[in-house]
mmCIF file of C-alpha atoms in Angstrom:
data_model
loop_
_atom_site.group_PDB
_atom_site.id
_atom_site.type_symbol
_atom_site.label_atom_id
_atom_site.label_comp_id
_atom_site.label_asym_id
_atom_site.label_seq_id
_atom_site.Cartn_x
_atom_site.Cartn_y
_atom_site.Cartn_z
ATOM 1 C CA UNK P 27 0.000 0.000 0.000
ATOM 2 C CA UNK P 28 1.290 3.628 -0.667
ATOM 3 C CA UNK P 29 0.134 6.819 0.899
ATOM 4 C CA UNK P 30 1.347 9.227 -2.089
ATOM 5 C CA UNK P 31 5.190 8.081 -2.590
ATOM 6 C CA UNK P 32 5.550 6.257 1.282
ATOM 7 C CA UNK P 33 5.424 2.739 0.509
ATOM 8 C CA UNK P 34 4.466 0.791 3.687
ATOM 9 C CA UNK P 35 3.962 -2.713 2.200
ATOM 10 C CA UNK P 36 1.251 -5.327 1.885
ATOM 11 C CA UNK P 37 -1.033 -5.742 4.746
ATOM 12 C CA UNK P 38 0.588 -2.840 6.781
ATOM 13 C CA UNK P 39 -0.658 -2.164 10.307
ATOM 14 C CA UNK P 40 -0.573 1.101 11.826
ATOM 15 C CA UNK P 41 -0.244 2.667 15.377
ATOM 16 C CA UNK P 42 -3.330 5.080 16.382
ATOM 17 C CA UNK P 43 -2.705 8.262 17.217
ATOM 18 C CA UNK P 44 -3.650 8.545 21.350
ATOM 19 C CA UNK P 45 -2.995 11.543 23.679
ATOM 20 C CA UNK P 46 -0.864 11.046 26.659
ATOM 21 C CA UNK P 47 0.074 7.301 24.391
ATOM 22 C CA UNK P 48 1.697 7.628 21.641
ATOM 23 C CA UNK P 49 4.771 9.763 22.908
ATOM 24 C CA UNK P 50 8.000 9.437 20.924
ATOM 25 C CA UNK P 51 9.711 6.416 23.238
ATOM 26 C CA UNK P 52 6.589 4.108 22.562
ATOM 27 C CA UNK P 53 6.159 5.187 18.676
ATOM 28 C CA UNK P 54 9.506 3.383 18.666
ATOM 29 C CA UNK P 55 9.193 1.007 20.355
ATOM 30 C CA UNK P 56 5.884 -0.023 18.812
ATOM 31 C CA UNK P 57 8.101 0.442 15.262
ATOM 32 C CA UNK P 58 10.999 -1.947 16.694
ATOM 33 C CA UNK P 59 8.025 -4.541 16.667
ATOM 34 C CA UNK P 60 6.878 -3.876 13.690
ATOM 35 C CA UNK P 61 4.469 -0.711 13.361
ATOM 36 C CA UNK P 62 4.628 0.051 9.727
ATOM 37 C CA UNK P 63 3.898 3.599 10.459
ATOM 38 C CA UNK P 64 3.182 5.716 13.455
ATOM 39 C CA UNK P 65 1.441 8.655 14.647
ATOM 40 C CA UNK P 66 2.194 11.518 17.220
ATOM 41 C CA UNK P 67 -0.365 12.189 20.051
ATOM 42 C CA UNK P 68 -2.935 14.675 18.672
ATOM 43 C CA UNK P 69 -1.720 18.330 17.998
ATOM 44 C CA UNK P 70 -4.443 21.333 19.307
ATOM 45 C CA UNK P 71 -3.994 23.908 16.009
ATOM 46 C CA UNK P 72 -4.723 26.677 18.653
ATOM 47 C CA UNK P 73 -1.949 25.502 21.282
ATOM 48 C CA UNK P 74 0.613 25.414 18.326
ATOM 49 C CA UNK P 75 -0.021 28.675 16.903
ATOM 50 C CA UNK P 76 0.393 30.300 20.417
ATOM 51 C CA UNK P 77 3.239 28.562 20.593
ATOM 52 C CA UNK P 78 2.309 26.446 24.073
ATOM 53 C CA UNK P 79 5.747 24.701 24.871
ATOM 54 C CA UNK P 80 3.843 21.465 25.897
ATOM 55 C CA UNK P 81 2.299 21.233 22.288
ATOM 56 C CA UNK P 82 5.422 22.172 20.283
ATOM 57 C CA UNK P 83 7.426 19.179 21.460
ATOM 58 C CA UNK P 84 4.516 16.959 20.555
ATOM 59 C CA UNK P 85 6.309 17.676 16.711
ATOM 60 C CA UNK P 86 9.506 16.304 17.894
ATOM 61 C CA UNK P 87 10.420 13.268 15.676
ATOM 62 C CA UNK P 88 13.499 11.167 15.027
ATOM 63 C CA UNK P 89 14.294 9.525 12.228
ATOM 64 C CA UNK P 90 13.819 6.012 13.520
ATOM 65 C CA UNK P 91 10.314 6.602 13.828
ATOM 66 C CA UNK P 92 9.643 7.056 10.293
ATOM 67 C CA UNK P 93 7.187 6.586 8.330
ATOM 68 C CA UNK P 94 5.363 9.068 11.057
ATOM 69 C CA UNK P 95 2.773 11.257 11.012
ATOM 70 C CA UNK P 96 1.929 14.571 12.766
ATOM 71 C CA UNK P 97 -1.819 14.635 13.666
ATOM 72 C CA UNK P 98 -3.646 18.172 14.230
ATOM 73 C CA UNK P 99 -7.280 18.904 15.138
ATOM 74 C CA UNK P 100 -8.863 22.657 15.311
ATOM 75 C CA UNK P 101 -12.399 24.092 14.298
ATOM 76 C CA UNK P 102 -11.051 27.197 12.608
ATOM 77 C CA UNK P 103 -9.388 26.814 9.073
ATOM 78 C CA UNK P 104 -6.828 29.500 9.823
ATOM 79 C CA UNK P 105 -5.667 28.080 12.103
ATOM 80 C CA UNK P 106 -5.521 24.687 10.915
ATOM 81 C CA UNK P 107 -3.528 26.003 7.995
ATOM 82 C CA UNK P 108 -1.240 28.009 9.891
ATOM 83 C CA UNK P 109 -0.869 24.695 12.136
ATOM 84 C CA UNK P 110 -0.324 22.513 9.325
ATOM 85 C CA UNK P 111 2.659 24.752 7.808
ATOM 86 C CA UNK P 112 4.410 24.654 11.389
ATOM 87 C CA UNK P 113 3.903 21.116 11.602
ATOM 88 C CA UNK P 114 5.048 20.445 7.497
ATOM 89 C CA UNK P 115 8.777 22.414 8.816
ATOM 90 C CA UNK P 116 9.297 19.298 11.947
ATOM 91 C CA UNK P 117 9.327 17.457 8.427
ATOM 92 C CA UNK P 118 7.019 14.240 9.150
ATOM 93 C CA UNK P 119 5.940 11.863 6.023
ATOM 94 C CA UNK P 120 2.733 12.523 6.595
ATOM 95 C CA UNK P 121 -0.345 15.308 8.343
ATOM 96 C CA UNK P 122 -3.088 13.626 9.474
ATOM 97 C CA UNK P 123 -6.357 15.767 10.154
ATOM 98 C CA UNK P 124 -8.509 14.532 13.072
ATOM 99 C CA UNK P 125 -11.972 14.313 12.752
ATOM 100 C CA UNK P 126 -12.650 11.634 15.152
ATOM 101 C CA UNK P 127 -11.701 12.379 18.660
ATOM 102 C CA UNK P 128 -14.850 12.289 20.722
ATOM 103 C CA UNK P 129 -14.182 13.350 23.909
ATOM 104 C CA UNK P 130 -16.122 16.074 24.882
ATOM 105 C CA UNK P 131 -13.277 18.775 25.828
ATOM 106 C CA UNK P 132 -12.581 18.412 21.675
ATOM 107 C CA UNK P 133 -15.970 17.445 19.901
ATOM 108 C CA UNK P 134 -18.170 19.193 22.124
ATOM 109 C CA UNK P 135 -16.540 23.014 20.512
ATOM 110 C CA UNK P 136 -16.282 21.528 17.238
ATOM 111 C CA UNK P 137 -13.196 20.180 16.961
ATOM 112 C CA UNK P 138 -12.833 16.190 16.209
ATOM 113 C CA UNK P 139 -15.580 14.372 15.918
ATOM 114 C CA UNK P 140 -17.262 17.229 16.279
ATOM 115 C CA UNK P 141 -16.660 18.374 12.215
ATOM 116 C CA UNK P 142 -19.229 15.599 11.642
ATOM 117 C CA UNK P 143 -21.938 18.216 12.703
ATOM 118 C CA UNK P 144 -20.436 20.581 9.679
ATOM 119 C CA UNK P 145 -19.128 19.130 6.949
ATOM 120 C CA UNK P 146 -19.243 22.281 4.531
ATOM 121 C CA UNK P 147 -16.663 23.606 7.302
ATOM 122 C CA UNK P 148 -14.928 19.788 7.408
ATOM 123 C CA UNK P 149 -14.338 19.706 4.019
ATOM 124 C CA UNK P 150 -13.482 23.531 3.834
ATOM 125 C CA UNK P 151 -10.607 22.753 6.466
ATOM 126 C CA UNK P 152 -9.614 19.819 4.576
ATOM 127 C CA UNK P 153 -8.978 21.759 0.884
ATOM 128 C CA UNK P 154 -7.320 24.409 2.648
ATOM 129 C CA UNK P 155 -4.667 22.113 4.270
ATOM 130 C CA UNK P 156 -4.096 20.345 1.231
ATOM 131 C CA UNK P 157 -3.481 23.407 -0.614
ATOM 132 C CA UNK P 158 -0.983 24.707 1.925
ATOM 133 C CA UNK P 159 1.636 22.311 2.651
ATOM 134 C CA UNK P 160 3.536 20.180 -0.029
ATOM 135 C CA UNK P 161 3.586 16.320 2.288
ATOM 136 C CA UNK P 162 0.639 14.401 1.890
ATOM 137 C CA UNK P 163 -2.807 15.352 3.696
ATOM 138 C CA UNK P 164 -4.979 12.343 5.396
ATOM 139 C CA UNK P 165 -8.130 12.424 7.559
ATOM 140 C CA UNK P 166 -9.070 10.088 10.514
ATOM 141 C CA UNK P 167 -12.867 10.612 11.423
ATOM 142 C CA UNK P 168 -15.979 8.409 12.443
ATOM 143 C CA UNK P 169 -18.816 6.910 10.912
ATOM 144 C CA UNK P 170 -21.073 10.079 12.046
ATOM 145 C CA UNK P 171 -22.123 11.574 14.482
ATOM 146 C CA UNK P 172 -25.012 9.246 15.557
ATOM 147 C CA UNK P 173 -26.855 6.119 14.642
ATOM 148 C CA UNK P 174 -28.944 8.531 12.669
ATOM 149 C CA UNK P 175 -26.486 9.871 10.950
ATOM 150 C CA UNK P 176 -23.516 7.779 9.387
ATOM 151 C CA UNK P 177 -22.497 9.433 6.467
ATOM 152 C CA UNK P 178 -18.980 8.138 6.476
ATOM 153 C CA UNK P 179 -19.351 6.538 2.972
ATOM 154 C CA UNK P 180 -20.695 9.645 0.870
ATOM 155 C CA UNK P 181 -18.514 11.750 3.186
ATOM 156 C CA UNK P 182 -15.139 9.542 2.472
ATOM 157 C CA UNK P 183 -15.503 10.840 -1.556
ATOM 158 C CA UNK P 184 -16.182 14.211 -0.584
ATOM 159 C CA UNK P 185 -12.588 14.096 1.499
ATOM 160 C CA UNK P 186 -10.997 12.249 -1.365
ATOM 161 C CA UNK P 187 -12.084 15.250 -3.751
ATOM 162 C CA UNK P 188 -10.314 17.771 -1.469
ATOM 163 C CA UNK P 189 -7.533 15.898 -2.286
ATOM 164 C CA UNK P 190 -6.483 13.936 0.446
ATOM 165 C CA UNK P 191 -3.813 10.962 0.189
ATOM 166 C CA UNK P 192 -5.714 8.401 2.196
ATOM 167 C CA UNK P 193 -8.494 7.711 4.904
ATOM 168 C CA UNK P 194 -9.120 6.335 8.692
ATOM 169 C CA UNK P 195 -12.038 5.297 9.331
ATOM 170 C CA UNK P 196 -13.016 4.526 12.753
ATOM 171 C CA UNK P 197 -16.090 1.981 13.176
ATOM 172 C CA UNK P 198 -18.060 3.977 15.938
ATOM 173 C CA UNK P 199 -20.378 6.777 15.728
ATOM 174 C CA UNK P 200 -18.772 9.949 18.002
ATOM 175 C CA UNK P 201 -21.867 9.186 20.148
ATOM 176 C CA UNK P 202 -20.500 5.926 20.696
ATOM 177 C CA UNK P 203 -17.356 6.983 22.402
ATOM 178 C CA UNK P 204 -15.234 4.017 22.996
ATOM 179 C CA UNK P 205 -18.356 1.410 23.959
ATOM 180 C CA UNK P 206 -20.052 -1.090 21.983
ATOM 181 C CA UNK P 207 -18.404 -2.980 18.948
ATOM 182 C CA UNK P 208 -16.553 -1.158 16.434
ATOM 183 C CA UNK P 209 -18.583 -1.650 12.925
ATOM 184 C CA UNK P 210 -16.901 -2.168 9.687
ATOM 185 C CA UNK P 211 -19.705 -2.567 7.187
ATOM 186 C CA UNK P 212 -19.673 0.897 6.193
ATOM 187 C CA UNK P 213 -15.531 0.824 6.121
ATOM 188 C CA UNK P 214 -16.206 -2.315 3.763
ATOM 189 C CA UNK P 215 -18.468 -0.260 1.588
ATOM 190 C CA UNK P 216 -16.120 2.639 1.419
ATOM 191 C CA UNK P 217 -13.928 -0.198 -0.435
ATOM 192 C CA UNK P 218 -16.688 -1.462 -2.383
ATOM 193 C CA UNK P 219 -17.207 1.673 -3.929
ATOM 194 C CA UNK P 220 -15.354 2.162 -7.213
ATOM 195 C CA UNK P 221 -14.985 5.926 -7.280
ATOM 196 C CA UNK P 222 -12.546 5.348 -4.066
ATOM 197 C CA UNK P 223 -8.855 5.418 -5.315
ATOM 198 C CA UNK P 224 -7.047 6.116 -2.596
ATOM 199 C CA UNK P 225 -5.873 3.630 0.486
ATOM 200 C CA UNK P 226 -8.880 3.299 3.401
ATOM 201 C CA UNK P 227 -7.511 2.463 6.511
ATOM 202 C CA UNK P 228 -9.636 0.632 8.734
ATOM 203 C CA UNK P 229 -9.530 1.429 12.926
ATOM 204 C CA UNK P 230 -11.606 -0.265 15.824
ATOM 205 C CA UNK P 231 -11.487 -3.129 17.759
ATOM 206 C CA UNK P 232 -8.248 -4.978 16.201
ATOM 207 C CA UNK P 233 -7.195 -6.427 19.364
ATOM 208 C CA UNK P 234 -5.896 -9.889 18.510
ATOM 209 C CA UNK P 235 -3.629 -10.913 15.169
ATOM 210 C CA UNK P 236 -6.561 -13.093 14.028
ATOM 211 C CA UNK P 237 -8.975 -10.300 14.559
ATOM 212 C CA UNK P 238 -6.443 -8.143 12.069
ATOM 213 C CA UNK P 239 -6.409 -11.024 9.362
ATOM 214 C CA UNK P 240 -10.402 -11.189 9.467
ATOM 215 C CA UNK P 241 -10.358 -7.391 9.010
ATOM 216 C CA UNK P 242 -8.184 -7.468 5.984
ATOM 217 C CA UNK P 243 -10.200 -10.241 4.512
ATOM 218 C CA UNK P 244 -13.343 -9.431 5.059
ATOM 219 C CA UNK P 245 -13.378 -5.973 4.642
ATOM 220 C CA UNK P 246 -10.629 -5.482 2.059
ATOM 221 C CA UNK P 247 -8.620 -2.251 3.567
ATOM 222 C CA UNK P 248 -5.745 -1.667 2.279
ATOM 223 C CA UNK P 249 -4.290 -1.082 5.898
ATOM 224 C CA UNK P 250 -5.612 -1.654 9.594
ATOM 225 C CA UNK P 251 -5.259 0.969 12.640
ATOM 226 C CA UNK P 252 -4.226 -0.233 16.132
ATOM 227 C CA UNK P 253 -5.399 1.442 19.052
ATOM 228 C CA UNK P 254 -5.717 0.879 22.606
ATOM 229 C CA UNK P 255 -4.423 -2.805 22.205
ATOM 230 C CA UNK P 256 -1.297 -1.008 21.955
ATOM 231 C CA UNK P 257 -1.535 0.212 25.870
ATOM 232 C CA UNK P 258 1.225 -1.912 27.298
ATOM 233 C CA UNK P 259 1.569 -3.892 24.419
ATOM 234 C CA UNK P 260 3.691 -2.630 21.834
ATOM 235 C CA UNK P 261 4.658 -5.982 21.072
ATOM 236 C CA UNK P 262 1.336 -6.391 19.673
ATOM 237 C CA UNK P 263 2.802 -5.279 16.039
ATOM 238 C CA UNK P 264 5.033 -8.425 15.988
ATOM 239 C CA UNK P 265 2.078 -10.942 17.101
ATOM 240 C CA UNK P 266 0.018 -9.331 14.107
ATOM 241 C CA UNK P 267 2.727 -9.056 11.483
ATOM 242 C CA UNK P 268 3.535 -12.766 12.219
ATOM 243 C CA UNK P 269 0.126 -14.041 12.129
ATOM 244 C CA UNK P 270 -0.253 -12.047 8.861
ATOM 245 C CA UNK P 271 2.514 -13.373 7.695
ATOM 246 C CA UNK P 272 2.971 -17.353 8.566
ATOM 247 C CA UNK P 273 -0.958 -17.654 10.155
ATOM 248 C CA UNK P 274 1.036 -17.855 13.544
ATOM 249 C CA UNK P 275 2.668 -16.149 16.237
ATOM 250 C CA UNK P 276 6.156 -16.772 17.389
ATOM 251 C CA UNK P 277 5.365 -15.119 21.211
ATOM 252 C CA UNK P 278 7.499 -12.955 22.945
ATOM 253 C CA UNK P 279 9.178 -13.977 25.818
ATOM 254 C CA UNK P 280 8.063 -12.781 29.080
ATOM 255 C CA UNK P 281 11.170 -11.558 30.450
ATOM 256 C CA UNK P 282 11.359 -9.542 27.123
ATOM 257 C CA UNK P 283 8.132 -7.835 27.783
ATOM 258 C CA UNK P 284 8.898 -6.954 31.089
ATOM 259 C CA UNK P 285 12.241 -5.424 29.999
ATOM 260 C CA UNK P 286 9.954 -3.100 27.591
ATOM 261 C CA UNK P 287 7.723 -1.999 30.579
ATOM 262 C CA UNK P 288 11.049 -1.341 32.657
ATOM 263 C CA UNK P 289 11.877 1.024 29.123
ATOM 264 C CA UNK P 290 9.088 2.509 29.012
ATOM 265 C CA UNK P 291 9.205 3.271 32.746
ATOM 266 C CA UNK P 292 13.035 4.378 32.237
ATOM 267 C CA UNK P 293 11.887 6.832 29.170
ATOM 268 C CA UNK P 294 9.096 8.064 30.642
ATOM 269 C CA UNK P 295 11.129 9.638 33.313
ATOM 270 C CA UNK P 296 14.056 10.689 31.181
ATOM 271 C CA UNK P 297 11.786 12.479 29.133
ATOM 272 C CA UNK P 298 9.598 14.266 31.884
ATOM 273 C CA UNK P 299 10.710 13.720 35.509
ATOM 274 C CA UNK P 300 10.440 10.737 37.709
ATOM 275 C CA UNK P 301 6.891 12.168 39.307
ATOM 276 C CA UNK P 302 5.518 13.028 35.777
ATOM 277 C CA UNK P 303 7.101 9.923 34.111
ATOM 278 C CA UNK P 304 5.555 7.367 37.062
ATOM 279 C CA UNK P 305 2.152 8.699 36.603
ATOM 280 C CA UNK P 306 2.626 8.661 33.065
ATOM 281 C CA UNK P 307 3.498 4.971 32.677
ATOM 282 C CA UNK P 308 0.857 3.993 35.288
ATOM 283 C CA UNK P 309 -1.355 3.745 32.255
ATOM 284 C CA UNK P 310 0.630 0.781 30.432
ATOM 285 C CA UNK P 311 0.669 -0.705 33.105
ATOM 286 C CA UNK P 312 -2.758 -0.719 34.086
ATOM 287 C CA UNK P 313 -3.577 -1.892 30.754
ATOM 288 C CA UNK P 314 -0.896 -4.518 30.003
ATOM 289 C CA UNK P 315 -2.285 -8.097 29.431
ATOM 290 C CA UNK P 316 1.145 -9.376 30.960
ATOM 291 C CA UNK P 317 -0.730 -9.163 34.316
ATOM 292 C CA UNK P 318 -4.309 -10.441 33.409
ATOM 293 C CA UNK P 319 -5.554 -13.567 34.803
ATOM 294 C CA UNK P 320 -2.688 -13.843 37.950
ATOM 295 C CA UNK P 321 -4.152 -15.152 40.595
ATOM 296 C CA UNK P 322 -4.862 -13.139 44.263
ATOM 297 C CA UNK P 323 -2.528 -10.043 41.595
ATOM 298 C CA UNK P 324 -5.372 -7.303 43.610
ATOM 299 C CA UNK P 325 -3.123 -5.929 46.068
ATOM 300 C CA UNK P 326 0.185 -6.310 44.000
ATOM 301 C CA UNK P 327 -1.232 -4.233 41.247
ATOM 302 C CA UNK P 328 -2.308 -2.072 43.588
ATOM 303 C CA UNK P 329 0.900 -1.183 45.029
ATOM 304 C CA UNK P 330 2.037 -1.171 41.227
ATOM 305 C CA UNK P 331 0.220 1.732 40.237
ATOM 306 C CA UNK P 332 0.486 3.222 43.772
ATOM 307 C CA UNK P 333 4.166 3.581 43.564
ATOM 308 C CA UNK P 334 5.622 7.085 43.831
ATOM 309 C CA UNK P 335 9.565 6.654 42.848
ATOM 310 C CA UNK P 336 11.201 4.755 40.448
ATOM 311 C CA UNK P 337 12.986 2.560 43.153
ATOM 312 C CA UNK P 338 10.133 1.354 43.967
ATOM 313 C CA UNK P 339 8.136 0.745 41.154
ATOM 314 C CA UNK P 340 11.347 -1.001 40.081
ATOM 315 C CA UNK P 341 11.602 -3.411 42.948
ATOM 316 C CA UNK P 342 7.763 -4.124 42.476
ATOM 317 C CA UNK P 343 8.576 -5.205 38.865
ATOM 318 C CA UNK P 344 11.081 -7.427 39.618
ATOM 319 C CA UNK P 345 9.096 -9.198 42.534
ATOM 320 C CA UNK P 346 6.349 -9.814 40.006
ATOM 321 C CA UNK P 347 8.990 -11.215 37.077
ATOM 322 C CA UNK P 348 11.071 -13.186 39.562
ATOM 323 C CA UNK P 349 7.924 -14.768 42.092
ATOM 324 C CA UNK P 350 4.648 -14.473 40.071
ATOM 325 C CA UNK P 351 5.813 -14.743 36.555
ATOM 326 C CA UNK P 352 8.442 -17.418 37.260
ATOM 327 C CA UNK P 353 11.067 -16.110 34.711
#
């Protein structure tokens, strides 16, 4: 599959874009295992333009990462352009536009998900980028913004006439948040139309490396998004790529994943401070399926994510590899 001129291969698989996620130590580490291309943590247009410090290092990249894509979102198309030429000089391969975050802070002024309620204004943004910055121009948005109103397959030609290189589709409604299954009938029918040239990427649900093979087989996208499955599990990509690959998964060894959490622990603090980088990693950890299904693992975890230093979130890592884990 090729976005433009990036060539990512056949049946690539893609790391979401998540805030407070997808920070530059675990978009490499998720392309070490085999992320064919990956995507910053969401960029506010506004925040960049006013120059917030916090927001301008979301555009620092390395060139390990790449393929990688800046994502911005914004409800103003001044801004968005201005935005997208700051973010076209960090140099990424690619600027996504998001129209699919649904969290309220975002959709709920118009931003996001939120562009599904005003598509002249959606599609306005989206010609206007495209026109200002020379790197190729994709969209990630929803299938609407209700049950009553998925538009995403007459809506995915009207972005594809603005001139964007590919699309993300996400199988929820914004109303949907997060809950209830992802749906990827309409992403199918995106496919099925024939007007549709360029790649549709397909986001929602791919949790398991069969789940990604169905995906591509069933629906026919030319590339699959993965999300929160990532969370703790960057070593997802490999599972998925191998199953894609052979039909199996050559599994990671245990004491190698819990090296990765001790990196991304390590990172984390390097690249914020050890109060900032704890709470920051408490997430992965929360959400890793390395711990799921210990027995009497309550307290344990409990201290885990309780843990205010490094020292000793560091001991309480190795107690778990070298007594619960039996590495």
């Amino acid at each position: 599959m090729k976005i433009r001129n990036i060539d990512l291969g056949e049946k690539p698989v893609l790391l979401a874009p998540m805030e407070d996620v997808t920070d530059s130590s675990f978009r490499l580490m998720c392309k070490e295992f085999g992320a064919d291309m990956v995507y910053t943590e969401f960029v506010s247009s506004d925040a960049l333009i006013r120059s917030v410090n916090k927001t301008q290092q979301k555009l620092n990249i390395s060139d390990k990462e790449r393929p990688v894509a800046i994502q911005i979102y914004g409800r103003e198309v001044d801004s968005m352009v201005e935005a997208a030429r700051i973010c076209a000089d960090a140099h990424p391969d690619i600027l996504d536009l998001n129209f699919g975050c649904p969290v309220k802070k975002v959709a709920g002024k118009g931003a996001g998900a939120g562009m599904l309620r005003d598509i002249p204004r959606m599609l306005q943004i989206t010609r206007s980028v495209v026109q200002a910055v020379d790197i190729p121009v994709t969209v990630k948005t929803r299938l609407g913004w209700d049950n009553d109103s998925k538009i995403i397959v007459d809506l995915a030609e009207q972005l594809q006439d603005c001139g964007i290189a590919a699309l993300t589709v996400h199988g929820r409604t914004r109303s949907q948040m997060y809950t209830g299954e992802a749906d990827w009938t309409l992403i199918g029918k995106i496919k099925e139309n024939s007007r549709m040239h360029i790649p549709v990427i397909g986001n929602g649900d791919v949790t398991t490396p069969r789940i990604a093979w169905e995906k591509f087989d069933k629906y026919g996208v030319d590339a699959i998004m993965v999300g929160r499955a990532s969370i703790g599990c960057p070593w997802i990509f490999k599972e998925i790529k191998d199953f894609l690959t052979t039909g199996t998964v050559q599994p990671v060894s245990v004491s190698c994943k819990m090296r990765i959490l001790r990196r991304q622990l390590e990172e984390s603090i390097q690249r914020i401070d050890e109060r900032r980088g704890i709470l920051h990693i408490r997430r992965h950890l929360a959400a890793t399926p390395l711990f799921k299904g210990i027995p009497n693992f309550r307290e344990i975890r409990i201290a885990m994510l309780r843990a205010e230093t490094a020292q000793e979130l560091t001991a309480i890592l190795d107690h778990i590899e070298c007594n619960i884990l039996n590495v």
